[in-house]
Short mmCIF file of C-alpha atoms in Angstrom, two decimals:
data_model
loop_
_atom_site.label_atom_id
_atom_site.label_comp_id
_atom_site.label_asym_id
_atom_site.label_seq_id
_atom_site.Cartn_x
_atom_site.Cartn_y
_atom_site.Cartn_z
CA ASP A 231 130.75 164.02 -137.39
CA ILE A 232 134.21 164.09 -135.90
CA GLN A 233 134.15 166.06 -132.59
CA MET A 234 137.18 168.02 -131.50
CA THR A 235 137.63 168.61 -127.75
CA GLN A 236 140.04 171.45 -126.83
CA SER A 237 141.33 172.17 -123.43
CA PRO A 238 141.63 174.28 -121.47
CA SER A 239 138.93 176.69 -122.69
CA SER A 240 140.97 179.55 -121.28
CA LEU A 241 144.24 180.10 -119.58
CA SER A 242 146.28 182.96 -118.08
CA ALA A 243 150.05 182.97 -118.28
CA SER A 244 152.96 185.31 -117.77
CA VAL A 245 155.12 186.70 -120.57
CA GLY A 246 157.86 184.14 -121.25
CA ASP A 247 155.85 181.17 -120.01
CA ARG A 248 155.49 178.03 -121.96
CA VAL A 249 151.81 177.53 -122.92
CA THR A 250 150.35 174.18 -123.98
CA ILE A 251 146.91 173.52 -125.46
CA THR A 252 145.48 170.08 -126.21
CA CYS A 253 143.02 168.90 -128.82
CA GLN A 254 141.40 165.50 -128.78
CA ALA A 255 139.56 164.03 -131.79
CA SER A 256 136.61 161.60 -131.32
CA GLN A 257 138.28 159.21 -133.74
CA ASP A 258 141.57 158.67 -135.41
CA ILE A 259 142.40 161.56 -137.77
CA SER A 260 146.02 160.67 -138.50
CA ASN A 261 147.77 164.07 -138.78
CA TYR A 262 144.89 165.89 -140.45
CA LEU A 263 144.86 168.74 -138.06
CA ASN A 264 145.47 172.49 -138.33
CA TRP A 265 145.82 175.20 -135.76
CA TYR A 266 144.53 178.83 -136.05
CA GLN A 267 145.03 182.00 -134.15
CA GLN A 268 142.18 184.58 -133.87
CA LYS A 269 142.87 187.97 -132.33
CA PRO A 270 139.89 189.96 -131.06
CA GLY A 271 137.86 191.47 -133.92
CA LYS A 272 140.05 189.82 -136.54
CA ALA A 273 139.86 186.94 -138.89
CA PRO A 274 141.51 183.65 -138.01
CA LYS A 275 145.12 183.10 -139.11
CA LEU A 276 146.64 179.72 -140.03
CA LEU A 277 149.61 178.89 -137.78
CA ILE A 278 150.17 175.09 -138.03
CA TYR A 279 149.10 172.66 -140.63
CA ASP A 280 149.23 168.81 -140.78
CA ALA A 281 149.63 168.78 -137.00
CA SER A 282 153.23 169.95 -136.89
CA ASN A 283 154.16 172.10 -139.91
CA LEU A 284 154.73 175.80 -139.30
CA GLU A 285 153.03 178.08 -141.79
CA THR A 286 155.38 180.41 -143.61
CA GLY A 287 156.09 183.57 -141.72
CA VAL A 288 154.82 182.29 -138.36
CA PRO A 289 157.30 182.69 -135.50
CA SER A 290 159.18 179.54 -134.39
CA ARG A 291 157.90 179.84 -130.78
CA PHE A 292 154.73 178.24 -132.08
CA SER A 293 154.73 174.41 -132.60
CA GLY A 294 152.43 171.54 -132.87
CA SER A 295 152.64 167.77 -132.36
CA GLY A 296 150.57 164.61 -132.30
CA SER A 297 148.72 162.10 -134.43
CA GLY A 298 145.74 159.84 -134.17
CA THR A 299 143.42 161.32 -131.61
CA ASP A 300 145.72 163.42 -129.43
CA PHE A 301 147.39 166.70 -130.44
CA THR A 302 149.26 169.46 -128.65
CA PHE A 303 149.85 173.12 -129.57
CA THR A 304 152.71 174.96 -127.77
CA ILE A 305 153.87 178.53 -127.45
CA SER A 306 157.44 178.14 -126.11
CA SER A 307 157.71 181.68 -124.70
CA LEU A 308 154.47 183.62 -124.48
CA GLN A 309 154.61 187.15 -125.92
CA PRO A 310 152.08 189.99 -125.39
CA GLU A 311 151.09 189.85 -129.07
CA ASP A 312 150.08 186.17 -128.59
CA ILE A 313 146.93 187.19 -126.78
CA ALA A 314 144.25 185.48 -128.90
CA THR A 315 141.94 182.58 -129.09
CA TYR A 316 143.40 179.41 -130.66
CA TYR A 317 141.41 176.77 -132.51
CA CYS A 318 142.26 173.33 -133.74
CA GLN A 319 140.53 172.00 -136.86
CA GLN A 320 140.36 168.56 -138.31
CA TYR A 321 139.96 167.74 -141.93
CA ASP A 322 139.89 163.92 -142.00
CA ASN A 323 136.18 164.26 -142.81
CA LEU A 324 134.05 167.45 -143.26
CA PRO A 325 135.99 170.15 -141.38
CA THR A 326 135.18 170.70 -137.66
CA PHE A 327 136.78 173.07 -135.19
CA GLY A 328 137.62 172.69 -131.59
CA GLY A 329 135.85 174.99 -129.10
CA GLY A 330 138.77 177.35 -128.81
CA THR A 331 141.30 178.34 -126.12
CA LYS A 332 141.47 181.94 -124.99
CA VAL A 333 144.99 182.89 -123.98
CA GLU A 334 145.42 185.90 -121.63
CA ILE A 335 148.42 187.49 -119.96
CA LYS A 336 148.62 187.20 -116.23
CA GLU B 133 148.84 189.92 -152.26
CA VAL B 134 145.93 187.52 -151.63
CA GLN B 135 142.71 189.42 -150.76
CA LEU B 136 139.28 188.13 -149.92
CA VAL B 137 136.50 190.69 -149.36
CA GLU B 138 133.07 189.64 -148.26
CA SER B 139 129.95 191.60 -148.79
CA GLY B 140 126.22 191.26 -148.55
CA GLY B 141 125.63 190.89 -144.87
CA GLY B 142 122.92 192.73 -143.03
CA LEU B 143 119.70 192.44 -140.97
CA VAL B 144 117.12 190.06 -142.21
CA LYS B 145 113.88 188.70 -140.69
CA PRO B 146 113.55 184.96 -139.81
CA GLY B 147 112.55 182.98 -142.85
CA GLY B 148 114.13 185.57 -145.14
CA SER B 149 116.97 185.27 -147.62
CA LEU B 150 120.38 186.81 -148.15
CA ARG B 151 123.23 186.41 -150.62
CA LEU B 152 126.74 186.80 -149.59
CA SER B 153 129.66 187.49 -151.96
CA CYS B 154 133.35 187.20 -151.67
CA ALA B 155 135.58 188.94 -154.16
CA ALA B 156 138.98 187.36 -154.50
CA SER B 157 142.21 188.88 -155.87
CA GLY B 158 145.97 188.26 -155.83
CA PHE B 159 145.84 184.62 -156.83
CA THR B 160 144.51 182.26 -159.56
CA PHE B 161 141.00 181.95 -158.09
CA SER B 162 140.06 179.11 -160.47
CA SER B 163 142.77 176.84 -159.00
CA TYR B 164 141.55 176.77 -155.42
CA SER B 165 138.68 175.41 -153.46
CA MET B 166 136.78 177.97 -151.46
CA ASN B 167 134.95 177.86 -148.21
CA TRP B 168 132.55 179.68 -145.91
CA VAL B 169 133.10 179.58 -142.11
CA ARG B 170 130.91 181.40 -139.68
CA GLN B 171 131.20 182.63 -136.05
CA ALA B 172 128.19 183.46 -133.95
CA PRO B 173 128.69 186.32 -131.52
CA GLY B 174 131.00 185.31 -128.73
CA LYS B 175 131.28 181.75 -130.00
CA GLY B 176 133.70 179.53 -131.86
CA LEU B 177 134.26 178.85 -135.52
CA GLU B 178 131.84 176.71 -137.52
CA TRP B 179 132.62 175.45 -141.05
CA VAL B 180 129.58 175.99 -143.32
CA SER B 181 130.35 174.97 -146.87
CA SER B 182 133.10 174.11 -149.36
CA ILE B 183 133.21 174.23 -153.16
CA SER B 184 135.95 172.75 -155.32
CA SER B 185 137.83 174.81 -157.91
CA SER B 186 135.54 173.78 -160.79
CA SER B 187 132.40 173.50 -158.69
CA SER B 188 132.42 169.74 -159.19
CA TYR B 189 132.42 168.98 -155.47
CA ILE B 190 130.21 170.82 -152.99
CA TYR B 191 129.82 170.13 -149.27
CA TYR B 192 127.60 171.56 -146.49
CA ALA B 193 127.40 171.36 -142.74
CA ASP B 194 124.30 169.53 -141.56
CA SER B 195 123.15 172.76 -139.92
CA VAL B 196 122.69 174.53 -143.24
CA LYS B 197 122.03 171.68 -145.72
CA GLY B 198 118.94 172.28 -147.80
CA ARG B 199 118.81 176.02 -146.90
CA PHE B 200 122.19 177.35 -148.11
CA THR B 201 123.73 177.10 -151.53
CA ILE B 202 127.42 177.73 -152.32
CA SER B 203 128.50 178.71 -155.78
CA ARG B 204 131.32 180.48 -157.58
CA ASP B 205 132.03 182.31 -160.77
CA ASN B 206 135.69 181.83 -161.81
CA ALA B 207 135.37 184.40 -164.56
CA LYS B 208 134.51 187.03 -161.96
CA ASN B 209 136.83 185.68 -159.24
CA SER B 210 133.85 185.51 -156.93
CA LEU B 211 132.36 183.19 -154.37
CA TYR B 212 128.75 183.26 -153.20
CA LEU B 213 126.56 181.94 -150.48
CA GLN B 214 122.75 181.94 -151.03
CA MET B 215 121.13 181.75 -147.69
CA ASN B 216 117.38 180.94 -147.50
CA SER B 217 115.00 180.14 -144.70
CA LEU B 218 117.24 182.03 -142.32
CA ARG B 219 116.97 181.42 -138.58
CA ALA B 220 118.11 183.29 -135.53
CA GLU B 221 120.81 180.75 -135.03
CA ASP B 222 122.27 181.68 -138.35
CA THR B 223 123.29 185.01 -136.93
CA ALA B 224 127.07 185.23 -137.23
CA VAL B 225 130.00 186.74 -138.95
CA TYR B 226 130.52 184.84 -142.18
CA TYR B 227 134.16 184.46 -143.41
CA CYS B 228 135.22 183.48 -146.86
CA ALA B 229 138.38 181.36 -146.80
CA ARG B 230 140.67 179.85 -149.44
CA GLY B 231 141.32 176.08 -149.22
CA LEU B 232 144.76 174.97 -150.06
CA LYS B 233 145.02 171.20 -150.86
CA TYR B 234 148.29 169.45 -151.54
CA SER B 235 148.41 165.69 -151.67
CA SER B 236 146.50 164.65 -148.43
CA SER B 237 147.08 167.97 -146.78
CA TRP B 238 144.34 170.60 -146.63
CA ARG B 239 144.05 173.96 -144.82
CA LEU B 240 142.37 177.34 -144.84
CA ASP B 241 145.33 179.52 -145.58
CA TYR B 242 143.74 182.92 -146.30
CA TRP B 243 140.66 184.44 -144.74
CA GLY B 244 138.57 187.52 -145.48
CA GLN B 245 137.57 189.99 -142.77
CA GLY B 246 134.02 188.70 -142.58
CA THR B 247 130.51 190.07 -143.07
CA LEU B 248 127.94 190.13 -140.32
CA VAL B 249 124.52 188.52 -140.86
CA THR B 250 121.89 189.27 -138.27
CA VAL B 251 118.59 187.30 -138.30
CA SER B 252 115.98 189.04 -136.11
CA SER B 253 112.43 190.29 -136.28
#
């Protein structure tokens, strides 16, 4: 199985800050990576697909980059409504998720 | 509007069985692969199983292989998960999610709200 290592596991930032989350795959997965947002008590929501493509309707402050084994998810200006846990997910083989990053407001 | 509504969760004893259902609407169900993803209390997401649009291809996570069976009824726009030999570690919210595949791209683009399965004596 392909392991996905996400870091940090949690972070606290101020409104307006730039937030960066990393995800590392245990082997080369090309750009076969998606990012999801999960707010407390809610189902996950797709934000980014194929490492860098913004899902329709998702605000442009969210972005993704990377290929191979190293990927980055960025919120360019953190907003109060972005409080959530974010997960990366690879689909090079059977899907696996990263452990998640909980984002809180400082 | 795409809607996925799970049902069938509940409390079951270890070793017992449960069948989850997911009712789909707002899209051509027979054209999409479907998936089950679960989340144990306070934990992260775990992909459980996938089924292709015509049921030709079926995949399972190692943690449920041999115990869970995914199926679908395209005439009823419904997805199912038969869970047997349940264990305490199967306790989780189970989400139904649509799989969108285009060329080499694949993602889970719509999710249901989930149904809670609790395995406890």
